[in-house]
Amino acid sequence: MSKRKPLISGNWKMHHNHFEAIQMVQKLSYLINPGDYEAVDVSIHPPFTDLRSVQTVLESDRIPVALGAQNCHWEEKGAFTGEVAPTMLAKMNVSLVIVGHSERRELFGETDQQVNKKVKAVLKAEMTPILCCGETLEEREAGGTADKVSGQIKAGLAGLKGEQVAGLVIAYEPIWAIGTGRTATPEDAQAVCAAIRQVVADGWKDAADSVRIQYGGSVKPATAPDLMRQPDIDGALVGGAALDPDEFSRIINYRLVG
Ligand code: 13P
């Protein structure tokens, strides 16, 4: 089985207004080499208010970075004050949408059922979900990582066909590693990502070979190469280090290190 093309995604969370976003993307584009784009896919996920500006820069400067969103609602339209529909994102050429990030689940009460509806809605709008999963420190210490993560994946993908699952992205982001400077060891991250692939294989057979599984949680230029070497890790979902184009570009060209 050949390894899948890695996807390195920058989740800006609630950082950078649209002016800053334009500068960030332009700086990033100077730092990424043509060879990087052959070796890895790259996406950036700015806040909603930046999307249109970032889309314009990416398209007018022909920068082959995919535009991503951080969240969406599952309905196409209606009385849902403050929400954004998947079709609205698709119209701006957003191609990837993060769904079920732990911050959405923990801080805003998103449930597995809602995450599942969002995954389906993103697919219906012909975009790719990045379905997030991950355990808390307490769950990890109690030996509950596998149960938590497999439960989130099964619930998030419930009702999908094999061909839908085959194209999507799963991000394993242990909650205790997000924004803390603590990273799972490459071996630990590999073990959980292999278990996730097995959950996909059990439910959707061949889709498991093509699903891309990212690791996220304090990924830095220094830690990316060893993580990316693991057979079941097909990319990274990067928060803090993606806010700085220099750091993010060094993660994107992780192959050149070590
Ligand atoms: P950090 O890289 O800041 O730990 O964030 C990870 C993350 O949550 C990306 O979605």
Coordinates of C-alpha atoms and ligand atoms in Angstrom, one line a residue:
M1 CA 0.0 0.0 0.0
S2 CA 1.5 3.3 -1.0
K3 CA 1.3 6.0 1.6
R4 CA -1.4 8.7 0.9
K5 CA -0.4 12.2 -0.1
P6 CA 0.0 14.1 3.2
L7 CA -2.3 17.0 4.0
I8 CA -0.8 19.8 6.2
S9 CA -3.6 22.1 7.4
G10 CA -3.3 25.3 9.3
N11 CA -6.2 26.1 11.6
W12 CA -6.0 29.7 12.6
K13 CA -8.9 29.4 15.1
M14 CA -10.0 33.0 16.1
H15 CA -6.8 34.8 15.0
H16 CA -6.0 37.2 12.2
N17 CA -8.5 39.8 10.8
H18 CA -8.9 39.8 7.0
F19 CA -6.1 42.4 6.5
E20 CA -3.7 40.3 8.5
A21 CA -4.9 37.2 6.7
I22 CA -4.0 38.6 3.3
Q23 CA -0.4 39.3 4.5
M24 CA -0.1 35.9 6.1
V25 CA -1.1 34.1 2.9
Q26 CA 1.2 36.2 0.8
K27 CA 4.2 35.6 3.1
L28 CA 3.4 31.9 3.2
S29 CA 3.3 31.7 -0.6
Y30 CA 6.8 33.0 -0.8
L31 CA 8.1 30.5 1.6
I32 CA 6.5 27.4 0.1
N33 CA 8.5 25.8 -2.8
P34 CA 7.0 24.3 -5.9
G35 CA 8.4 20.9 -4.7
D36 CA 6.4 21.2 -1.5
Y37 CA 3.2 21.2 -3.4
E38 CA 4.2 18.1 -5.3
A39 CA 4.9 16.3 -2.0
V40 CA 2.1 17.6 0.2
D41 CA -1.3 19.2 0.0
V42 CA -1.6 22.3 2.1
S43 CA -4.8 24.0 3.4
I44 CA -5.5 27.0 5.6
H45 CA -8.6 27.5 7.7
P46 CA -9.0 31.2 8.6
P47 CA -12.0 32.7 10.4
F48 CA -15.2 33.1 8.4
T49 CA -14.7 36.9 8.0
D50 CA -11.4 36.3 6.2
L51 CA -12.5 33.7 3.7
R52 CA -13.5 35.9 0.9
S53 CA -10.2 37.9 1.1
V54 CA -8.1 34.8 1.3
Q55 CA -10.0 33.2 -1.6
T56 CA -9.2 36.3 -3.7
V57 CA -5.5 36.2 -2.9
L58 CA -5.2 32.5 -3.5
E59 CA -7.0 32.6 -6.8
S60 CA -5.5 35.8 -8.2
D61 CA -1.9 34.9 -7.3
R62 CA -2.6 31.2 -8.3
I63 CA -1.3 29.9 -5.0
P64 CA -2.1 26.1 -4.8
V65 CA -3.1 26.2 -1.2
A66 CA -6.6 24.9 -0.5
L67 CA -9.1 27.1 1.3
G68 CA -10.7 25.6 4.4
A69 CA -13.2 26.6 7.0
Q70 CA -13.3 25.8 10.7
N71 CA -16.9 24.9 11.1
C72 CA -20.3 25.2 9.5
H73 CA -24.0 24.4 10.2
W74 CA -25.7 21.4 8.8
E75 CA -28.7 23.1 7.3
E76 CA -28.7 24.8 3.9
K77 CA -30.6 27.9 5.0
G78 CA -33.0 29.1 7.6
A79 CA -33.5 30.9 10.9
F80 CA -30.2 30.0 12.5
T81 CA -28.8 33.3 13.6
G82 CA -25.0 33.4 13.5
E83 CA -24.6 30.2 11.6
V84 CA -23.0 29.6 8.2
A85 CA -24.3 27.1 5.7
P86 CA -22.0 24.6 3.9
T87 CA -23.3 25.8 0.5
M88 CA -22.2 29.4 1.4
L89 CA -18.7 28.1 2.0
A90 CA -18.7 26.0 -1.2
K91 CA -19.6 29.1 -3.2
M92 CA -16.3 30.7 -2.0
N93 CA -14.4 27.6 -3.2
V94 CA -13.8 26.3 0.3
S95 CA -12.9 22.7 -0.2
L96 CA -12.2 21.4 3.3
V97 CA -14.2 22.0 6.5
I98 CA -13.1 21.1 10.0
V99 CA -15.9 19.3 11.7
G100 CA -16.2 18.4 15.4
H101 CA -13.0 20.2 16.6
S102 CA -12.5 19.5 20.3
E103 CA -13.0 23.2 21.0
R104 CA -16.4 23.1 19.3
R105 CA -17.3 20.0 21.3
E106 CA -15.9 21.2 24.7
L107 CA -16.7 24.9 24.6
F108 CA -19.8 25.0 22.5
G109 CA -21.4 21.6 23.4
E110 CA -21.3 20.0 19.9
T111 CA -22.5 16.4 20.1
D112 CA -21.5 13.4 18.1
Q113 CA -25.0 13.5 16.4
Q114 CA -24.5 17.1 15.3
V115 CA -21.0 16.3 14.1
N116 CA -22.5 13.5 12.0
K117 CA -25.0 15.9 10.5
K118 CA -22.3 18.4 9.7
V119 CA -20.1 15.7 8.0
K120 CA -23.0 14.7 5.8
A121 CA -23.9 18.4 5.0
V122 CA -20.3 19.1 4.0
L123 CA -20.2 16.1 1.7
K124 CA -23.5 17.1 0.2
A125 CA -22.1 20.5 -0.6
E126 CA -19.2 18.7 -2.4
M127 CA -16.5 19.6 0.1
T128 CA -14.3 17.4 2.3
P129 CA -14.8 17.2 6.0
I130 CA -11.8 17.0 8.4
L131 CA -13.5 15.0 11.2
C132 CA -11.7 15.6 14.5
C133 CA -11.5 13.2 17.4
G134 CA -9.4 13.0 20.5
E135 CA -9.3 12.2 24.2
T136 CA -8.9 14.3 27.3
L137 CA -6.0 13.8 29.7
E138 CA -8.3 12.1 32.2
E139 CA -9.6 9.7 29.6
R140 CA -6.1 8.9 28.5
E141 CA -4.9 8.2 32.0
A142 CA -7.9 5.9 32.6
G143 CA -6.9 3.9 29.5
G144 CA -9.9 5.2 27.6
T145 CA -8.3 6.6 24.5
A146 CA -9.3 3.9 22.1
D147 CA -12.9 3.8 23.2
K148 CA -13.3 7.6 23.1
V149 CA -11.7 8.0 19.7
S150 CA -13.4 5.0 18.0
G151 CA -16.8 6.1 19.4
Q152 CA -16.3 9.6 17.9
I153 CA -15.3 8.1 14.6
K154 CA -18.2 5.6 14.4
A155 CA -20.7 8.3 15.4
G156 CA -19.2 10.9 13.1
L157 CA -19.3 8.6 10.0
A158 CA -22.6 6.9 10.8
G159 CA -24.7 6.4 7.7
L160 CA -22.0 7.2 5.2
K161 CA -21.2 5.0 2.2
G162 CA -17.7 3.6 1.6
E163 CA -17.0 5.9 -1.3
Q164 CA -17.9 8.9 0.8
V165 CA -15.6 7.8 3.6
A166 CA -12.8 7.0 1.2
G167 CA -12.1 10.7 0.3
L168 CA -12.4 12.2 3.7
V169 CA -9.9 13.3 6.3
I170 CA -9.8 12.4 10.0
A171 CA -7.7 14.5 12.5
Y172 CA -6.6 12.8 15.7
E173 CA -6.1 15.7 18.1
P174 CA -5.5 14.6 21.7
I175 CA -7.1 17.4 23.8
W176 CA -4.2 17.5 26.3
A177 CA -1.8 18.2 23.5
I178 CA -3.7 21.1 21.9
G179 CA -2.0 24.5 22.6
T180 CA -0.1 23.0 25.6
G181 CA 3.3 22.4 24.0
R182 CA 2.9 18.7 24.8
T183 CA 2.9 16.4 21.8
A184 CA 2.0 12.8 21.7
T185 CA 5.1 10.7 21.0
P186 CA 5.2 9.7 17.4
E187 CA 4.8 6.1 18.5
D188 CA 1.7 6.9 20.6
A189 CA 0.2 9.0 17.8
Q190 CA 0.9 6.2 15.3
A191 CA -0.8 3.6 17.5
V192 CA -4.0 5.7 17.8
C193 CA -4.0 6.6 14.1
A194 CA -3.6 2.9 13.3
A195 CA -6.6 2.1 15.6
I196 CA -8.6 4.8 13.8
R197 CA -7.8 3.3 10.4
Q198 CA -8.9 -0.1 11.8
V199 CA -12.3 1.4 12.9
V200 CA -12.7 2.7 9.3
A201 CA -11.7 -0.7 7.9
D202 CA -14.2 -2.5 10.1
G203 CA -17.0 -0.3 9.0
W204 CA -16.1 0.7 5.5
K205 CA -13.6 -1.8 4.3
D206 CA -11.4 -0.5 1.4
A207 CA -12.1 3.1 2.4
A208 CA -9.5 2.7 5.1
D209 CA -6.6 2.7 2.7
S210 CA -7.4 6.1 1.2
V211 CA -8.7 8.0 4.2
R212 CA -6.1 10.5 5.3
I213 CA -5.4 10.7 9.0
Q214 CA -3.8 13.9 10.4
Y215 CA -2.2 14.3 13.8
G216 CA -2.8 17.6 15.6
G217 CA -1.7 18.9 19.0
S218 CA 1.3 21.2 19.4
V219 CA 2.9 20.2 16.1
K220 CA 6.0 22.3 15.5
P221 CA 8.8 22.3 12.9
A222 CA 11.0 20.2 15.2
T223 CA 8.3 17.5 15.9
A224 CA 6.7 17.3 12.4
P225 CA 9.3 15.0 10.7
D226 CA 9.1 12.2 13.2
L227 CA 5.3 12.4 13.3
M228 CA 5.1 12.4 9.5
R229 CA 7.3 9.4 9.2
Q230 CA 4.7 7.2 10.9
P231 CA 2.9 4.9 8.5
D232 CA -0.7 5.8 9.6
I233 CA -0.1 9.6 9.9
D234 CA -0.9 11.3 6.7
G235 CA -0.6 14.9 7.7
A236 CA -0.9 17.5 10.4
L237 CA -3.6 19.8 11.7
V238 CA -1.6 22.7 13.0
G239 CA -2.9 25.5 15.3
G240 CA -0.4 27.8 17.0
A241 CA 2.5 27.2 14.6
A242 CA 0.3 27.9 11.6
L243 CA -0.2 31.5 12.7
D244 CA 3.4 32.3 11.7
P245 CA 4.1 31.7 8.0
D246 CA 7.8 30.9 8.7
E247 CA 7.0 28.2 11.2
F248 CA 4.1 26.8 9.2
S249 CA 6.3 26.7 6.0
R250 CA 8.9 24.8 7.9
I251 CA 6.3 22.2 8.9
I252 CA 5.2 22.0 5.3
N253 CA 8.7 21.2 4.2
Y254 CA 9.3 18.7 7.1
R255 CA 10.9 16.3 4.5
L256 CA 13.9 18.5 4.3
V257 CA 14.7 18.2 8.0
G258 CA 16.6 15.3 9.5
Ligands
13P1 P1 -2.0 23.6 18.4 O1 -1.1 23.2 17.2 O2 -1.9 25.0 18.8 O3 -1.8 22.7 19.6 O4 -3.5 23.4 17.9 C1 -3.9 22.2 17.4 C2 -5.3 22.3 16.9 O5 -6.2 22.3 17.6 C3 -5.5 22.4 15.4 O6 -6.8 22.2 15.1

